[in-house]
Coordinates of C-alpha atoms in Angstrom, one line a residue:
M1 CA 32.6 -21.3 29.9
S2 CA 30.0 -20.1 27.4
F3 CA 27.3 -20.7 29.8
E4 CA 30.0 -17.9 31.8
V5 CA 29.9 -15.7 29.1
H6 CA 26.5 -15.8 28.4
A7 CA 25.1 -15.0 32.4
V8 CA 27.7 -11.9 31.9
A9 CA 26.2 -10.5 28.6
E10 CA 22.5 -10.9 30.5
Q11 CA 23.7 -9.0 33.1
A12 CA 24.8 -6.7 30.6
F13 CA 21.4 -6.0 29.4
V14 CA 20.1 -5.3 32.8
L15 CA 22.7 -2.4 32.6
L16 CA 21.4 -1.2 29.0
D17 CA 17.7 -1.4 30.8
I18 CA 19.3 1.1 33.7
G19 CA 21.1 3.2 31.5
K20 CA 24.8 2.4 32.6
T21 CA 25.8 1.7 29.1
T22 CA 28.8 2.4 29.4
D23 CA 29.5 -0.6 32.0
A24 CA 27.0 -2.9 29.4
V25 CA 29.4 -2.3 26.5
G26 CA 32.6 -3.4 28.9
L27 CA 31.3 -6.4 30.2
L28 CA 30.3 -7.9 26.5
C29 CA 34.1 -6.9 25.5
A30 CA 35.3 -8.9 28.0
A31 CA 32.7 -11.6 27.3
R32 CA 33.4 -11.8 23.7
A33 CA 37.2 -12.1 24.7
R34 CA 36.3 -15.1 26.8
A35 CA 33.9 -16.4 23.9
R36 CA 36.8 -16.5 21.6
R37 CA 38.5 -19.5 23.0
S38 CA 35.7 -21.9 24.2
S39 CA 32.2 -21.0 22.1
S40 CA 30.6 -21.8 19.5
F41 CA 30.3 -19.6 16.2
V42 CA 26.5 -18.8 17.0
L43 CA 27.3 -17.7 20.8
Q44 CA 30.0 -15.8 19.5
S45 CA 28.2 -14.2 16.8
W46 CA 25.1 -13.3 19.6
L47 CA 27.6 -11.9 21.6
A48 CA 28.9 -9.6 19.2
A49 CA 25.9 -8.7 18.3
A50 CA 25.0 -8.2 21.9
H51 CA 28.0 -6.1 22.4
G52 CA 26.8 -3.8 18.9
E53 CA 23.3 -3.0 20.5
A54 CA 25.0 -2.0 23.9
L55 CA 27.7 -0.3 21.8
A56 CA 24.7 1.7 19.9
A57 CA 23.3 2.8 23.8
D58 CA 26.8 4.5 24.0
G59 CA 26.5 6.3 21.2
E60 CA 29.2 4.6 19.6
K61 CA 27.7 4.6 15.9
E62 CA 30.8 2.6 13.7
A63 CA 32.1 0.6 16.8
S64 CA 28.5 -0.5 16.7
L65 CA 28.2 -1.4 12.8
R66 CA 31.7 -3.1 13.0
A67 CA 30.0 -5.5 15.7
F68 CA 27.1 -6.6 13.9
D69 CA 29.2 -7.1 10.7
K70 CA 31.9 -9.5 12.8
A71 CA 28.0 -10.8 14.1
A72 CA 27.4 -11.6 10.6
S73 CA 30.7 -12.7 9.5
L74 CA 30.7 -15.2 12.8
L75 CA 27.0 -16.4 12.1
P76 CA 26.7 -20.3 11.0
G77 CA 24.6 -22.5 8.6
E78 CA 24.0 -25.2 11.2
P79 CA 22.1 -25.3 14.8
A80 CA 23.9 -24.2 17.8
N81 CA 26.0 -26.6 20.4
E82 CA 23.6 -28.1 22.4
E83 CA 26.0 -28.5 25.6
E84 CA 26.0 -24.3 25.1
P85 CA 23.3 -21.6 26.6
Y86 CA 20.1 -21.6 24.0
V87 CA 20.6 -18.3 21.7
A88 CA 17.7 -17.3 19.3
L89 CA 19.7 -16.0 16.7
D90 CA 19.5 -16.1 13.1
S91 CA 20.2 -13.5 9.7
T92 CA 16.6 -12.0 10.6
H93 CA 17.1 -11.6 14.7
L94 CA 20.6 -10.3 13.0
A95 CA 19.0 -7.6 11.4
L96 CA 16.0 -7.4 13.8
W97 CA 19.1 -6.3 16.1
R98 CA 21.2 -4.5 13.4
G99 CA 17.9 -2.4 12.0
H100 CA 17.5 -1.3 15.9
A101 CA 21.5 0.0 15.6
L102 CA 20.4 1.6 12.8
A103 CA 17.2 3.6 14.2
C104 CA 19.0 4.5 17.0
F105 CA 21.3 6.0 15.2
A106 CA 18.4 7.8 13.1
E107 CA 20.3 6.1 9.7
T108 CA 18.1 5.9 6.9
D109 CA 18.6 2.2 5.9
A110 CA 17.3 1.4 8.8
V111 CA 13.3 1.4 7.7
E112 CA 14.5 -0.9 4.9
V113 CA 16.5 -3.3 7.2
L114 CA 13.6 -3.2 9.4
S115 CA 11.0 -3.4 7.3
G116 CA 12.9 -6.7 5.5
V117 CA 12.3 -8.6 9.2
F118 CA 8.2 -8.0 9.7
G119 CA 7.9 -11.2 7.3
R120 CA 10.7 -12.7 8.4
L121 CA 10.5 -12.9 12.0
D122 CA 8.7 -16.1 13.7
P123 CA 5.5 -15.0 15.4
S124 CA 6.6 -17.0 18.6
F125 CA 9.1 -13.8 19.5
A126 CA 6.3 -11.9 20.3
R127 CA 8.5 -9.4 22.3
A128 CA 10.6 -9.2 19.5
G129 CA 8.0 -8.1 17.3
K130 CA 7.2 -5.6 19.6
S131 CA 10.5 -4.0 19.6
L132 CA 10.6 -4.2 16.0
R133 CA 7.4 -2.5 15.7
V134 CA 8.9 0.6 17.7
D135 CA 12.8 0.2 16.4
F136 CA 9.9 0.8 12.9
A137 CA 8.5 3.5 14.1
T138 CA 11.4 5.1 15.8
A139 CA 12.9 4.6 11.5
L140 CA 10.1 6.3 9.7
F141 CA 10.2 9.4 12.7
A142 CA 14.0 9.9 11.7
A143 CA 13.1 9.4 8.0
G144 CA 10.3 12.2 7.9
E145 CA 7.6 10.1 8.0
P146 CA 5.3 11.2 10.9
D147 CA 1.9 9.7 10.1
E148 CA 3.2 6.2 9.6
A149 CA 5.6 6.2 12.5
C150 CA 2.3 7.4 15.1
A151 CA 0.8 4.6 13.1
Q152 CA 3.5 2.0 13.9
L153 CA 3.8 3.7 17.3
S154 CA 0.3 2.6 17.9
H155 CA 0.1 -0.5 17.1
A156 CA 3.3 -1.1 19.2
N157 CA 2.1 0.6 22.1
R158 CA -1.0 -1.6 21.9
L159 CA 0.9 -5.1 21.6
A160 CA 3.2 -3.9 24.7
K161 CA 0.2 -3.2 26.9
E162 CA -1.1 -6.5 25.7
I163 CA 1.9 -8.6 26.5
G164 CA 2.6 -6.3 29.6
S165 CA 6.2 -5.4 28.1
A166 CA 7.8 -2.5 30.9
R167 CA 10.6 -1.9 28.5
Q168 CA 8.5 -1.4 25.8
L169 CA 6.1 0.4 26.9
R170 CA 8.9 3.2 28.2
R171 CA 10.5 3.0 24.9
V172 CA 6.7 4.1 23.2
S173 CA 6.7 6.6 26.2
K174 CA 9.8 8.2 25.4
L175 CA 9.1 8.0 21.2
Y176 CA 5.7 9.8 21.8
A177 CA 7.2 12.5 23.6
A178 CA 9.9 13.1 21.0
I179 CA 7.2 13.4 18.7
D180 CA 5.0 16.2 20.4

């Protein structure tokens, strides 16, 4: 069951990438309901955070932030069950996801939440690090810091090109277009 709900959640991320946010929200809501009966707290926490991200993409601010609160409350202190899908989730990754949502909504706390992630994020999570830079630039731009936002965006663009992240390059282009 845990592998099934994880696979459904991954399908939801594909839907998010192609702009089908409402469909992604529905899939993740169903996955969370199924996971409550049979999955570890860490997987349930990851699903709640994924749901929060989908809700943010769908413009549902309050529901998104509630999902992140639920994810934080479910996050266990012990490692995940080895018989479940691997998910990289700890307080740092959760702060990264929540910061992304806050940046989507141009919330002022996004800058603080995301800046706190920089020193804690394991550098081996290269794609997450690039996403952090784009989210931080987005938050800085919304906070009225266009010079620092452009510097962060330039750095994010360079890093996204290095790793060939089409998703992050699209996000960078979109933010550059919003700035101009």
